[in-house]
XYZ file of C-alpha atoms in Angstrom:
596
model
C 23.293 -7.508 59.039
C 20.421 -8.583 56.754
C 20.653 -12.330 57.801
C 20.528 -11.412 61.533
C 17.457 -9.247 60.866
C 15.829 -12.127 58.999
C 16.592 -14.624 61.771
C 15.052 -12.134 64.385
C 11.826 -11.905 62.527
C 11.671 -15.837 61.890
C 12.375 -16.513 65.641
C 9.530 -14.106 66.475
C 7.174 -15.608 64.017
C 7.976 -19.191 65.063
C 6.275 -18.864 68.436
C 3.146 -17.506 66.794
C 0.135 -19.370 65.472
C -0.620 -19.171 61.788
C -3.792 -17.151 62.410
C -1.809 -14.576 64.478
C 0.450 -13.461 61.680
C -0.022 -9.652 61.187
C 0.588 -7.261 58.211
C 3.589 -6.051 59.996
C 5.171 -9.400 60.084
C 4.679 -9.868 56.355
C 6.333 -6.481 55.707
C 9.270 -7.127 57.856
C 9.862 -10.508 56.405
C 9.658 -9.200 52.957
C 12.096 -6.369 53.654
C 14.664 -8.558 55.413
C 14.398 -11.251 52.727
C 14.873 -8.714 50.021
C 17.899 -7.229 51.692
C 19.479 -10.714 52.029
C 18.986 -11.217 48.304
C 20.357 -7.816 47.364
C 23.434 -8.058 49.657
C 24.315 -11.519 48.286
C 23.159 -13.782 51.139
C 20.949 -16.070 48.939
C 22.628 -19.249 50.448
C 21.696 -18.214 53.904
C 18.154 -17.307 52.798
C 17.916 -20.781 51.207
C 18.840 -22.437 54.540
C 16.092 -20.417 56.262
C 13.472 -21.618 53.709
C 14.625 -25.226 53.848
C 14.411 -25.330 57.655
C 11.461 -27.543 58.584
C 10.540 -25.206 61.463
C 9.853 -22.394 59.182
C 7.515 -24.289 56.943
C 4.379 -22.416 58.159
C 6.068 -19.040 57.965
C 7.212 -19.746 54.298
C 3.855 -21.032 53.361
C 2.198 -17.709 54.297
C 4.966 -15.201 53.749
C 7.306 -16.692 51.065
C 5.335 -15.489 48.000
C 6.441 -11.822 49.097
C 10.096 -12.661 48.066
C 9.139 -13.477 44.446
C 9.673 -9.894 42.924
C 13.030 -9.370 44.416
C 14.096 -13.031 43.783
C 13.283 -12.675 40.042
C 15.259 -9.293 39.820
C 18.321 -11.024 41.413
C 18.173 -14.171 39.156
C 18.363 -11.784 36.187
C 21.240 -9.763 37.796
C 23.570 -12.728 38.211
C 25.395 -14.452 35.436
C 24.496 -17.909 34.231
C 27.136 -19.993 36.089
C 27.088 -17.806 39.300
C 26.588 -19.861 42.535
C 24.256 -17.095 43.841
C 22.073 -17.486 40.855
C 21.848 -21.180 41.446
C 20.860 -20.517 45.080
C 18.203 -18.170 43.867
C 16.868 -20.887 41.458
C 16.682 -23.264 44.351
C 14.784 -20.683 46.454
C 12.274 -20.285 43.641
C 11.796 -24.106 43.482
C 11.290 -24.166 47.220
C 8.759 -21.378 47.066
C 6.770 -23.304 44.562
C 6.654 -26.403 46.820
C 6.018 -24.704 50.067
C 3.976 -21.445 49.574
C 0.215 -21.065 49.502
C -0.579 -22.110 45.910
C -3.280 -19.334 45.490
C -1.009 -16.561 46.820
C 2.066 -17.759 44.759
C -0.165 -18.208 41.592
C -1.099 -14.595 41.711
C 2.435 -13.548 42.462
C 3.867 -15.558 39.511
C 1.287 -14.125 37.056
C 1.971 -10.601 38.333
C 5.787 -11.083 37.544
C 4.949 -12.292 34.019
C 2.414 -9.453 33.385
C 4.869 -6.758 34.675
C 7.779 -7.740 32.260
C 8.251 -6.335 28.879
C 10.510 -6.104 25.840
C 13.535 -8.291 25.749
C 12.816 -9.781 29.334
C 9.419 -11.189 28.299
C 10.662 -14.600 27.167
C 13.333 -14.808 29.889
C 10.769 -14.235 32.542
C 8.282 -16.676 31.074
C 10.959 -19.373 30.707
C 12.065 -18.771 34.309
C 8.607 -18.956 35.859
C 6.828 -21.593 33.812
C 7.991 -24.557 35.831
C 6.990 -23.082 39.216
C 3.731 -21.856 37.726
C 3.130 -25.451 36.450
C 3.927 -26.866 39.964
C 1.500 -24.275 41.689
C -1.357 -25.063 39.183
C -1.117 -28.773 39.670
C -1.560 -28.256 43.454
C -4.598 -26.070 43.139
C -7.898 -27.515 44.155
C -10.458 -24.833 43.297
C -10.903 -22.852 40.043
C -8.145 -25.044 38.483
C -9.482 -24.722 34.900
C -9.900 -21.001 35.285
C -6.431 -20.620 36.706
C -4.833 -22.660 33.922
C -6.768 -20.658 31.285
C -5.655 -17.431 32.930
C -2.118 -18.401 33.033
C -1.951 -19.373 29.307
C -3.828 -16.208 28.410
C -1.422 -14.007 30.326
C 1.555 -15.718 28.772
C 0.290 -15.638 25.291
C -0.714 -11.902 25.720
C 2.693 -11.011 26.781
C 4.359 -12.922 23.891
C 2.062 -11.520 21.207
C 3.810 -8.098 20.757
C 7.101 -9.799 20.082
C 8.169 -10.017 16.353
C 8.036 -13.620 14.943
C 11.387 -14.680 13.576
C 10.994 -15.283 9.826
C 14.269 -15.872 8.012
C 16.483 -18.796 8.506
C 19.098 -16.488 10.323
C 16.423 -14.946 12.608
C 15.052 -18.454 13.587
C 18.547 -19.744 14.392
C 19.503 -16.661 16.413
C 16.153 -16.514 18.268
C 17.169 -13.142 19.580
C 14.212 -12.613 21.963
C 13.776 -16.258 22.742
C 10.358 -16.763 21.240
C 11.209 -20.156 19.693
C 12.300 -21.371 23.094
C 9.222 -19.974 24.735
C 6.861 -21.778 22.216
C 8.499 -25.071 23.048
C 8.328 -24.429 26.862
C 4.587 -23.352 26.796
C 3.531 -26.521 25.088
C 5.457 -28.525 27.752
C 3.798 -26.449 30.453
C 0.330 -27.244 29.092
C 0.794 -30.986 28.702
C -0.079 -32.197 32.165
C -3.452 -30.434 31.877
C -4.001 -31.947 28.463
C -3.278 -35.348 29.906
C -5.693 -34.662 32.691
C -8.454 -33.842 30.053
C -7.569 -36.975 28.058
C -7.792 -39.332 31.070
C -11.103 -37.823 32.208
C -12.611 -38.345 28.530
C -11.342 -41.899 28.563
C -13.133 -42.720 31.892
C -16.571 -41.542 30.491
C -17.943 -41.292 27.050
C -19.916 -38.152 28.296
C -17.230 -35.813 29.423
C -18.952 -33.401 31.706
C -16.158 -31.137 33.099
C -15.491 -29.212 29.856
C -13.998 -26.068 31.565
C -10.411 -27.249 31.429
C -10.891 -28.573 27.827
C -12.303 -25.191 26.777
C -9.347 -23.328 28.142
C -6.838 -25.574 26.304
C -8.824 -25.034 23.243
C -8.566 -21.250 23.712
C -4.935 -21.606 24.134
C -4.593 -23.641 20.810
C -6.771 -21.007 18.924
C -4.499 -18.232 20.162
C -1.295 -20.206 19.287
C -2.715 -20.696 15.765
C -3.166 -17.004 15.357
C 0.141 -16.093 17.042
C 2.827 -17.085 16.319
C 1.914 -19.778 13.657
C -0.092 -17.403 11.355
C 2.937 -15.176 10.803
C 5.660 -17.924 11.094
C 7.533 -19.334 8.134
C 6.757 -23.087 8.225
C 8.682 -24.364 5.133
C 11.557 -26.840 5.826
C 14.802 -24.824 6.118
C 18.117 -26.281 5.092
C 20.422 -26.356 8.105
C 17.721 -26.417 10.871
C 17.270 -29.950 12.049
C 14.309 -29.283 14.092
C 12.318 -26.147 12.970
C 10.958 -24.541 16.184
C 7.768 -23.427 14.585
C 7.114 -26.569 12.755
C 7.562 -28.490 16.106
C 5.191 -25.967 17.865
C 2.551 -26.503 15.070
C 2.883 -30.271 15.397
C 2.319 -30.050 19.198
C -0.735 -27.712 18.841
C -2.342 -30.003 16.257
C -1.593 -33.036 18.638
C -3.245 -31.110 21.584
C -6.336 -30.447 19.400
C -6.440 -34.196 18.424
C -6.098 -35.339 21.978
C -8.951 -33.243 23.340
C -10.999 -34.335 20.290
C -11.342 -30.840 18.740
C -9.253 -31.183 15.538
C -11.824 -32.484 13.189
C -14.695 -30.295 14.486
C -12.521 -27.246 14.055
C -11.476 -28.078 10.504
C -14.919 -29.085 9.195
C -17.495 -27.730 11.436
C -15.707 -24.454 12.294
C -16.298 -25.083 15.992
C -14.772 -22.212 17.923
C -15.513 -23.048 21.509
C -17.534 -20.755 23.922
C -17.023 -17.244 23.067
C -17.661 -14.525 25.805
C -20.744 -12.403 25.431
C -19.270 -9.058 24.798
C -21.253 -6.001 25.747
C -18.823 -3.855 23.721
C -19.284 -4.496 19.942
C -15.644 -3.607 19.305
C -14.362 -6.438 21.589
C -16.860 -8.867 19.935
C -15.547 -7.945 16.489
C -11.863 -8.432 17.638
C -12.867 -11.820 19.079
C -14.599 -12.848 15.809
C -11.539 -11.699 13.720
C -9.064 -13.563 15.928
C -11.092 -16.678 15.629
C -11.258 -16.427 11.895
C -7.435 -15.882 11.676
C -7.001 -19.055 13.924
C -9.174 -21.188 11.841
C -7.502 -20.016 8.602
C -4.105 -20.817 10.013
C -5.213 -24.366 11.067
C -6.545 -25.013 7.530
C -3.104 -23.878 6.191
C -1.323 -26.306 8.620
C -3.454 -29.280 7.661
C -3.948 -28.819 3.909
C -0.718 -27.253 2.875
C 1.875 -28.441 5.555
C -0.124 -31.641 6.143
C 0.180 -31.527 9.953
C -2.172 -34.048 11.421
C -3.531 -34.992 7.890
C -3.356 -38.700 8.844
C -6.178 -38.167 11.367
C -8.680 -37.347 8.483
C -10.468 -39.946 6.505
C -9.899 -39.812 2.720
C -13.626 -39.578 1.836
C -14.077 -35.861 1.096
C -14.331 -34.746 -2.418
C -11.941 -32.013 -3.776
C -14.763 -29.740 -4.301
C -16.027 -30.209 -0.700
C -12.563 -29.424 0.590
C -12.419 -26.233 -1.433
C -15.746 -25.192 -0.165
C -14.741 -25.726 3.394
C -11.510 -23.737 2.910
C -12.902 -20.655 0.845
C -13.930 -18.807 3.962
C -10.339 -19.228 5.457
C -8.766 -18.379 1.969
C -10.790 -15.212 1.936
C -9.531 -14.221 5.433
C -5.916 -14.816 4.492
C -6.008 -12.986 1.121
C -7.519 -9.906 2.986
C -4.305 -9.391 4.916
C -1.328 -7.533 3.665
C 1.626 -9.177 5.476
C 3.619 -11.274 3.022
C 3.789 -14.338 5.367
C 0.072 -14.351 5.841
C -0.811 -13.443 2.266
C 1.543 -16.193 0.905
C -0.278 -18.802 3.154
C -3.651 -17.722 1.685
C -2.326 -18.267 -1.881
C -0.684 -21.668 -0.892
C -4.040 -22.905 0.592
C -5.995 -21.825 -2.360
C -3.559 -23.238 -4.810
C -3.385 -26.621 -2.797
C -7.238 -26.913 -2.942
C -7.318 -26.159 -6.513
C -4.584 -28.722 -7.586
C -6.586 -31.499 -6.017
C -9.371 -30.950 -8.716
C -9.833 -31.937 -12.270
C -10.257 -29.285 -14.913
C -13.937 -28.342 -15.695
C -15.093 -30.349 -12.676
C -16.269 -27.466 -10.350
C -20.051 -27.007 -10.782
C -21.301 -23.443 -11.429
C -23.553 -23.731 -8.537
C -20.635 -23.019 -6.206
C -20.662 -19.402 -7.438
C -23.765 -19.006 -5.475
C -21.624 -19.116 -2.321
C -20.377 -15.677 -1.419
C -16.899 -16.712 -0.992
C -16.544 -18.066 -4.468
C -17.185 -14.605 -5.764
C -15.240 -12.704 -3.147
C -12.058 -14.719 -3.370
C -11.265 -14.075 -6.991
C -11.956 -10.443 -6.491
C -9.402 -10.467 -3.670
C -6.927 -12.188 -6.057
C -7.433 -9.213 -8.619
C -6.604 -6.812 -5.807
C -3.294 -8.697 -5.122
C -2.512 -8.886 -8.713
C -2.916 -5.061 -9.222
C -2.002 -3.591 -5.834
C 0.400 -5.886 -4.000
C 4.018 -4.371 -4.073
C 5.628 -7.885 -4.025
C 6.046 -9.106 -7.620
C 6.287 -12.851 -6.783
C 2.834 -12.565 -5.018
C 1.302 -10.677 -7.975
C 2.503 -13.301 -10.454
C 1.342 -16.175 -8.139
C -2.158 -14.514 -7.934
C -2.464 -14.451 -11.603
C -1.527 -18.067 -11.925
C -3.965 -19.180 -9.216
C -6.757 -17.047 -10.804
C -6.187 -18.995 -14.031
C -6.207 -22.134 -12.120
C -9.476 -21.201 -10.549
C -11.073 -20.415 -13.891
C -9.979 -23.630 -15.389
C -11.645 -25.782 -12.717
C -15.173 -24.530 -13.368
C -17.547 -26.040 -15.885
C -18.542 -23.868 -18.926
C -21.432 -22.159 -17.240
C -19.156 -21.328 -14.060
C -16.537 -19.882 -16.388
C -19.086 -17.732 -18.115
C -20.579 -16.492 -14.829
C -17.194 -15.788 -13.496
C -16.105 -13.924 -16.500
C -19.122 -11.659 -16.298
C -18.517 -11.004 -12.621
C -14.790 -10.076 -13.068
C -15.573 -7.797 -16.104
C -18.024 -5.949 -13.845
C -15.919 -5.720 -10.804
C -12.120 -5.630 -11.563
C -11.925 -2.138 -12.569
C -8.458 -2.661 -14.148
C -7.830 -2.630 -17.857
C -5.057 -5.149 -17.607
C -7.190 -7.720 -15.680
C -10.150 -7.059 -18.186
C -7.840 -7.629 -21.012
C -6.752 -11.059 -19.407
C -10.315 -12.095 -18.865
C -11.346 -11.229 -22.560
C -8.335 -13.389 -23.712
C -9.862 -16.279 -21.576
C -13.156 -15.584 -23.186
C -11.555 -15.930 -26.698
C -9.945 -19.202 -25.723
C -13.300 -20.634 -24.500
C -14.891 -19.470 -27.755
C -12.155 -21.233 -29.698
C -12.640 -24.414 -27.727
C -16.469 -24.161 -28.264
C -16.126 -23.745 -32.103
C -13.351 -26.390 -32.705
C -13.789 -29.052 -29.939
C -16.907 -28.972 -27.800
C -19.860 -26.990 -28.671
C -20.965 -25.043 -25.655
C -24.200 -22.845 -25.474
C -22.438 -20.585 -23.037
C -19.802 -19.369 -25.530
C -21.908 -19.348 -28.725
C -25.366 -17.826 -29.538
C -27.366 -15.414 -27.403
C -25.324 -16.187 -24.240
C -22.038 -15.169 -25.962
C -23.595 -11.948 -27.426
C -24.806 -11.091 -23.833
C -21.247 -11.519 -22.662
C -19.849 -9.523 -25.651
C -21.950 -6.645 -24.682
C -19.704 -6.260 -21.674
C -16.550 -6.734 -23.682
C -17.061 -4.828 -27.095
C -17.775 -1.401 -25.638
C -15.796 1.661 -24.343
C -16.532 2.325 -20.592
C -16.904 6.020 -21.088
C -17.698 6.008 -24.806
C -15.446 8.222 -27.080
C -14.130 10.059 -24.034
C -12.697 6.825 -22.558
C -9.008 7.175 -21.555
C -7.617 5.033 -24.376
C -4.147 4.908 -22.958
C -5.212 3.693 -19.563
C -7.654 1.164 -21.192
C -5.292 0.090 -23.960
C -4.872 -3.613 -22.622
C -8.693 -4.038 -22.476
C -9.240 -2.447 -25.995
C -6.462 -4.487 -27.728
C -7.834 -7.763 -26.246
C -11.385 -6.687 -27.419
C -10.243 -5.915 -30.823
C -8.203 -9.260 -31.093
C -11.335 -11.105 -29.931
C -13.544 -9.439 -32.558
C -11.024 -10.096 -35.228
C -10.892 -13.721 -34.137
C -14.717 -13.902 -34.349
C -14.900 -12.394 -37.814
C -12.195 -14.778 -39.123
C -13.527 -17.988 -37.439
C -17.276 -17.569 -37.804
C -18.836 -17.146 -41.288
C -21.748 -14.987 -41.691
C -23.985 -17.713 -43.094
C -23.219 -19.898 -40.120
C -23.207 -17.156 -37.483
C -22.689 -19.703 -34.695
C -21.248 -17.189 -32.403
C -24.027 -14.671 -33.249
C -21.693 -11.846 -33.723
C -22.912 -11.183 -37.378
C -26.394 -10.526 -36.024
C -24.916 -8.144 -33.406
C -22.717 -6.263 -35.822
C -24.713 -3.054 -35.966
C -24.726 -2.722 -32.152
C -20.976 -3.621 -32.008
C -20.199 -0.797 -34.529
C -22.448 1.679 -32.684
C -21.201 0.952 -29.161
C -17.602 0.086 -29.913
C -15.916 0.666 -33.342
C -17.333 4.154 -34.079
C -16.718 5.492 -30.568
C -13.155 4.037 -30.701
C -12.533 5.830 -34.124
C -13.756 9.145 -32.392
C -11.672 8.507 -29.339
C -8.560 7.753 -31.344
C -8.805 10.926 -33.289
C -9.246 13.058 -30.124
C -6.469 11.316 -28.296
C -3.939 11.501 -31.085
C -4.863 15.191 -31.653
C -4.385 15.974 -27.933
C -1.098 14.134 -27.737
C 0.326 15.610 -30.931
C -0.529 19.116 -29.723
C 1.302 18.334 -26.348
C 4.284 17.273 -28.302
C 4.252 20.322 -30.440
C 3.911 22.498 -27.219
C 6.808 20.688 -25.399
C 9.021 21.227 -28.480
C 8.121 24.983 -28.506
C 8.873 25.246 -24.790
C 12.226 23.542 -25.132
C 13.244 25.960 -27.836
C 12.290 28.847 -25.861
C 14.232 27.567 -22.776
C 17.304 26.826 -24.959
C 17.668 23.766 -22.853
C 16.584 20.197 -22.519
C 17.248 19.920 -18.931
C 13.951 21.591 -17.846
C 12.312 19.318 -15.276
C 8.756 18.902 -14.067
C 7.119 16.724 -11.463
C 4.429 14.103 -12.345
C 1.947 12.663 -10.028
C 0.664 9.108 -10.430
C -2.016 7.597 -8.158
C -1.608 10.508 -5.706
C 2.168 9.960 -5.407
C 4.790 12.255 -6.639
C 7.044 10.640 -9.169
C 10.795 11.567 -9.770
C 11.247 14.633 -11.812
C 11.171 14.363 -15.669
C 13.139 16.344 -18.198
C 11.423 17.623 -21.299
C 13.153 14.900 -23.257
C 11.757 12.278 -20.932
C 8.261 13.854 -21.205
C 8.454 13.802 -25.039
C 9.497 9.943 -25.052
C 6.281 9.265 -22.841
C 4.052 11.221 -25.231
C 5.524 9.464 -28.331
C 5.184 6.090 -26.539
C 1.390 6.941 -26.167
C 1.068 7.848 -29.824
C 2.675 4.618 -30.712
C -0.089 2.758 -28.628
C -2.797 4.746 -30.417
C -1.148 3.750 -33.785
C -1.038 0.143 -32.876
C -4.824 0.256 -31.764
C -5.676 1.991 -34.978
C -4.009 -0.523 -37.137
C -5.724 -3.444 -35.450
C -9.096 -1.653 -35.763
C -8.459 -0.993 -39.511
C -7.766 -4.661 -39.999
C -10.996 -5.631 -38.068
C -12.967 -3.348 -40.259
C -11.315 -4.659 -43.465
C -12.158 -8.188 -42.469
C -15.748 -7.343 -41.632
C -16.241 -5.546 -45.037
C -14.647 -8.401 -46.859
C -16.859 -11.051 -45.184
C -19.973 -8.837 -45.733
C -19.017 -8.369 -49.496
C -18.288 -12.064 -49.779
C -21.682 -13.014 -48.367
C -23.500 -10.534 -50.684
C -21.625 -12.044 -53.715
C -22.713 -15.565 -52.512
C -26.430 -14.511 -52.163
C -26.402 -12.803 -55.590
């Protein structure tokens, strides 16, 4: 019987000194204890462990029971008496075993678990692990840091619940785990706080650094991916609660403000492998970006900050974080970047952001990232939001800033729709300059320099007019506006002095391009119609490839519709072009009549 075997080993070991225990004794104790657990004798094993006479034996050998004990706990149902006995054994082991040995055993159990059992194992072992760590005398900070790192690394592969239903279900137990891990860390936070209160110069910074690493990891996972908006029907949002706790820890260890404004990251290991160093840098950037979102969008811990910072300074502090978030493709992270950018911009007055800010790399990179989201993101609501935020960003700059930003976006966007949108903005600024406040940046030689980027075809007469139709229409509308609003005699915009160049670089190539394009598409239509008659059917299909991806098959009728739509676009461009040329001719003739 398993209990008899265990008693025999115990009696043999009771008469030995602690130093006389042999490897064979450890093995026999482990096998007998495991058999007791597996055969259902957990109550008897508990009695053996609680017996004061066996204290030294359990101190040295008890940690060997950890692995079979954890297996048995997960085998029994929640209300089973045997499970309760196993839980009491676990508690006794935490109290009696050698802390160092049990610490390593507990970490090993957490490291070995995977999949659906990760959170169950962590929740089961956090309390005994905390008990053991509080008893450790040497390398305590290292051991706390190692424990937190192992736990967070085990949780990291788990998907973060995002929808209200997923959060309420908490299928894998991640929400529970987040709450429990913070409680696990609290005694060590309190220890750091007490030590800092004792002395203004806190010398033992190792434990503080380990807690800072834990907070940084938590900011990156799960908080960066988590949905943090208030959800109806959830009284205490688990991730909002977790975020509050992490912010509180950072405040308690006096790291919140340095992280937000000084971008302090704690001590980073010196990696010999560059790949590891790059991963460390990226994770740190993600964590700091997540922290800024929590503070400036969700307002966690905002009361800790003095209200002395200008909106432009807050924007400058956050642009690095915004850039980090906007480069990600996950909806949850990308939306956080957009929200953070929008929040910073809404604090500012229009026309208040100085053009000098564009000398910072982030202020150029971020609008380019917005353009990529506007044109490439598969989620429509994020594309629309990006467009609105780009406009908000433009509105905040002074005239020179707007001018510089327009030049940059025209050169870098490589998208006709975006270029058309920027050209419309240029037209609005010119109108403002002509009617309300005269600006040197949107009149005279500065404007002409800008128009050189606007009133031209990228590839001359061979430009794909269909693909560039948005840009071309916006350019023609801008030119029409300039010709109508600015008299040749006044020439405030300078457009009349540059007319010859505009005709050479834009109007004449556009004429040639329209003629070539219309001829090509008309020939295609004729060809399709002839092929249709030869096939005696309109159900012939063909495949079309767009952007390297094969589109659904098109019948001949559908192809003809597309071709006619293209011709309609060319006709529209041609009509606006004709109107512009009529206006130019009329203005030139009127000027000549006045002078004669």
